[in-house]
Amino acid sequence: MALKDTVPKPLRGPIGFGSLGVMILGLVVGYIFTMVGITLYFGMGDPAEALSAFESIVVGLVGVACIVVGYLGWKSFNYFAY
């Protein structure tokens, strides 16, 4: 029995649209954190002097993790919407 079959039919639509919201939020936040991490790593941001290279990489990796969560939201939307 698949997960889709255990979820009641009236809840599949809201779960699908919630997953779409997770996708949009994950991609937006992930893009911002990834770009800020890259900018800080190369020393082009305002607090670039206050952060080490390791901390800048961590900010970029958090952004990549948010993008992965956004991708999983997209996959979940496709799973529950159809």
Coordinates of N, CA and C in Angstrom, one line a residue:
M1 N 0.8 -1.2 0.0 CA 0.0 0.0 0.0 C 0.9 1.2 0.0
A2 N 0.6 2.1 -0.9 CA 1.4 3.3 -1.1 C 1.0 4.4 -0.1
L3 N 1.8 5.3 0.2 CA 1.5 6.4 1.1 C 0.3 7.2 0.5
K4 N 0.2 7.4 -0.8 CA -0.9 8.1 -1.4 C -2.2 7.5 -1.1
D5 N -2.2 6.2 -0.9 CA -3.5 5.5 -0.7 C -3.9 5.6 0.8
T6 N -3.0 5.8 1.7 CA -3.3 6.0 3.1 C -3.8 7.3 3.5
V7 N -3.5 8.3 2.6 CA -4.0 9.7 2.9 C -5.4 9.8 2.3
P8 N -6.4 10.3 3.1 CA -7.7 10.4 2.6 C -7.8 11.4 1.4
K9 N -8.7 11.1 0.5 CA -8.8 11.8 -0.7 C -9.1 13.3 -0.5
P10 N -9.9 13.7 0.5 CA -10.1 15.2 0.7 C -8.8 15.9 1.1
L11 N -7.8 15.2 1.7 CA -6.6 15.9 2.2 C -5.5 15.9 1.1
R12 N -5.7 15.2 0.0 CA -4.6 15.1 -1.0 C -4.4 16.5 -1.6
G13 N -5.4 17.2 -1.9 CA -5.3 18.5 -2.5 C -4.6 19.5 -1.6
P14 N -5.0 19.7 -0.4 CA -4.3 20.6 0.5 C -2.8 20.2 0.8
I15 N -2.6 18.9 0.9 CA -1.2 18.5 1.0 C -0.3 18.8 -0.2
G16 N -0.9 18.6 -1.4 CA -0.2 19.0 -2.6 C 0.1 20.5 -2.7
F17 N -0.9 21.3 -2.4 CA -0.7 22.7 -2.4 C 0.3 23.2 -1.3
G18 N 0.2 22.5 -0.1 CA 1.2 22.8 0.9 C 2.6 22.5 0.5
S19 N 2.8 21.4 -0.2 CA 4.0 21.0 -0.8 C 4.5 22.0 -1.8
L20 N 3.6 22.5 -2.6 CA 4.0 23.6 -3.5 C 4.5 24.8 -2.8
G21 N 3.9 25.2 -1.7 CA 4.4 26.3 -0.9 C 5.8 26.0 -0.3
V22 N 6.0 24.8 0.1 CA 7.3 24.4 0.6 C 8.3 24.5 -0.5
M23 N 8.0 24.1 -1.7 CA 8.9 24.2 -2.8 C 9.3 25.7 -3.1
I24 N 8.3 26.6 -3.2 CA 8.6 28.0 -3.5 C 9.4 28.6 -2.4
L25 N 9.0 28.4 -1.2 CA 9.8 29.0 -0.1 C 11.2 28.4 0.0
G26 N 11.4 27.1 -0.2 CA 12.7 26.5 -0.2 C 13.6 27.0 -1.3
L27 N 13.0 27.1 -2.5 CA 13.9 27.6 -3.6 C 14.3 29.1 -3.4
V28 N 13.3 29.9 -2.9 CA 13.6 31.3 -2.7 C 14.7 31.5 -1.6
V29 N 14.4 30.9 -0.4 CA 15.4 31.0 0.7 C 16.7 30.4 0.3
G30 N 16.7 29.3 -0.3 CA 17.9 28.6 -0.7 C 18.7 29.4 -1.7
Y31 N 18.1 30.0 -2.7 CA 18.8 30.9 -3.6 C 19.5 32.0 -2.9
I32 N 18.7 32.7 -2.0 CA 19.3 33.8 -1.3 C 20.5 33.4 -0.4
F33 N 20.3 32.3 0.4 CA 21.5 31.9 1.2 C 22.6 31.4 0.4
T34 N 22.4 30.8 -0.7 CA 23.5 30.3 -1.6 C 24.3 31.5 -2.2
M35 N 23.6 32.5 -2.7 CA 24.2 33.6 -3.2 C 24.9 34.4 -2.2
V36 N 24.4 34.6 -1.0 CA 25.0 35.3 0.1 C 26.3 34.6 0.5
G37 N 26.2 33.2 0.6 CA 27.4 32.5 1.0 C 28.5 32.6 0.0
I38 N 28.2 32.6 -1.3 CA 29.2 32.7 -2.3 C 29.8 34.1 -2.3
T39 N 28.9 35.1 -2.1 CA 29.4 36.5 -2.0 C 30.3 36.7 -0.8
L40 N 29.9 36.2 0.3 CA 30.8 36.3 1.5 C 32.1 35.5 1.4
Y41 N 32.0 34.4 0.7 CA 33.3 33.6 0.6 C 34.3 34.4 -0.2
F42 N 33.9 35.1 -1.3 CA 34.8 35.9 -2.1 C 35.1 37.3 -1.5
G43 N 34.5 37.6 -0.3 CA 34.8 38.8 0.3 C 34.2 40.0 -0.3
M44 N 33.0 39.9 -0.9 CA 32.4 41.0 -1.5 C 31.2 41.6 -0.8
G45 N 30.8 41.0 0.4 CA 29.7 41.5 1.2 C 30.1 42.5 2.3
D46 N 29.1 43.1 2.9 CA 29.5 44.0 4.0 C 30.1 43.3 5.2
P47 N 29.5 42.2 5.7 CA 30.2 41.6 6.9 C 31.3 40.6 6.5
A48 N 31.8 40.7 5.3 CA 32.8 39.7 4.8 C 34.0 39.7 5.7
E49 N 34.4 40.8 6.3 CA 35.6 40.8 7.1 C 35.3 40.0 8.4
A50 N 34.1 40.0 8.9 CA 33.7 39.5 10.2 C 33.6 37.9 10.1
L51 N 33.4 37.4 8.9 CA 33.1 36.0 8.8 C 34.4 35.3 8.1
S52 N 34.6 34.1 8.6 CA 35.7 33.3 8.1 C 35.2 32.6 6.8
A53 N 36.2 32.0 6.1 CA 35.8 31.2 4.9 C 34.9 30.1 5.3
F54 N 35.2 29.4 6.4 CA 34.3 28.3 6.8 C 32.9 28.7 7.1
E55 N 32.7 29.8 7.8 CA 31.4 30.3 8.0 C 30.6 30.7 6.8
S56 N 31.4 31.2 5.8 CA 30.7 31.5 4.5 C 30.3 30.3 3.8
I57 N 31.1 29.2 3.9 CA 30.8 28.0 3.2 C 29.5 27.4 3.9
V58 N 29.5 27.5 5.2 CA 28.3 27.0 6.0 C 27.0 27.7 5.5
V59 N 27.1 29.0 5.3 CA 25.9 29.8 4.8 C 25.5 29.2 3.4
G60 N 26.5 29.0 2.6 CA 26.2 28.5 1.2 C 25.6 27.1 1.3
L61 N 26.1 26.2 2.2 CA 25.6 24.9 2.3 C 24.2 24.9 2.9
V62 N 23.9 25.8 3.8 CA 22.5 25.9 4.3 C 21.6 26.3 3.1
G63 N 22.0 27.1 2.2 CA 21.3 27.5 1.0 C 21.0 26.3 0.1
V64 N 22.1 25.5 -0.1 CA 21.9 24.3 -0.9 C 20.9 23.3 -0.2
A65 N 21.0 23.2 1.1 CA 20.0 22.3 1.8 C 18.6 22.8 1.6
C66 N 18.4 24.1 1.7 CA 17.0 24.7 1.4 C 16.6 24.4 0.0
I67 N 17.5 24.4 -1.0 CA 17.1 24.1 -2.3 C 16.7 22.6 -2.4
V68 N 17.4 21.8 -1.7 CA 17.0 20.4 -1.7 C 15.6 20.2 -1.1
V69 N 15.3 20.9 0.0 CA 14.0 20.8 0.6 C 13.0 21.3 -0.4
G70 N 13.3 22.4 -1.2 CA 12.4 22.8 -2.2 C 12.1 21.8 -3.3
Y71 N 13.2 21.1 -3.7 CA 13.0 20.0 -4.7 C 12.1 18.9 -4.1
L72 N 12.3 18.6 -2.8 CA 11.5 17.5 -2.2 C 10.0 18.0 -2.2
G73 N 9.8 19.3 -1.9 CA 8.4 19.8 -2.0 C 7.8 19.7 -3.3
W74 N 8.6 19.9 -4.4 CA 8.1 19.7 -5.8 C 7.8 18.3 -6.0
K75 N 8.6 17.3 -5.6 CA 8.4 15.9 -5.8 C 7.1 15.5 -5.0
S76 N 6.9 16.0 -3.8 CA 5.7 15.7 -3.1 C 4.5 16.3 -3.7
F77 N 4.6 17.5 -4.3 CA 3.5 18.1 -5.0 C 3.1 17.2 -6.2
N78 N 4.0 16.7 -6.9 CA 3.7 15.9 -8.1 C 3.1 14.5 -7.6
Y79 N 3.6 14.1 -6.5 CA 3.1 12.8 -5.9 C 1.6 12.9 -5.5
F80 N 1.3 13.9 -4.8 CA -0.1 14.1 -4.2 C -1.1 14.7 -5.2
A81 N -0.6 15.5 -6.1 CA -1.5 16.2 -7.0 C -2.1 15.4 -8.1
Y82 N -1.4 14.3 -8.5 CA -1.9 13.5 -9.6 C -2.3 12.1 -9.2

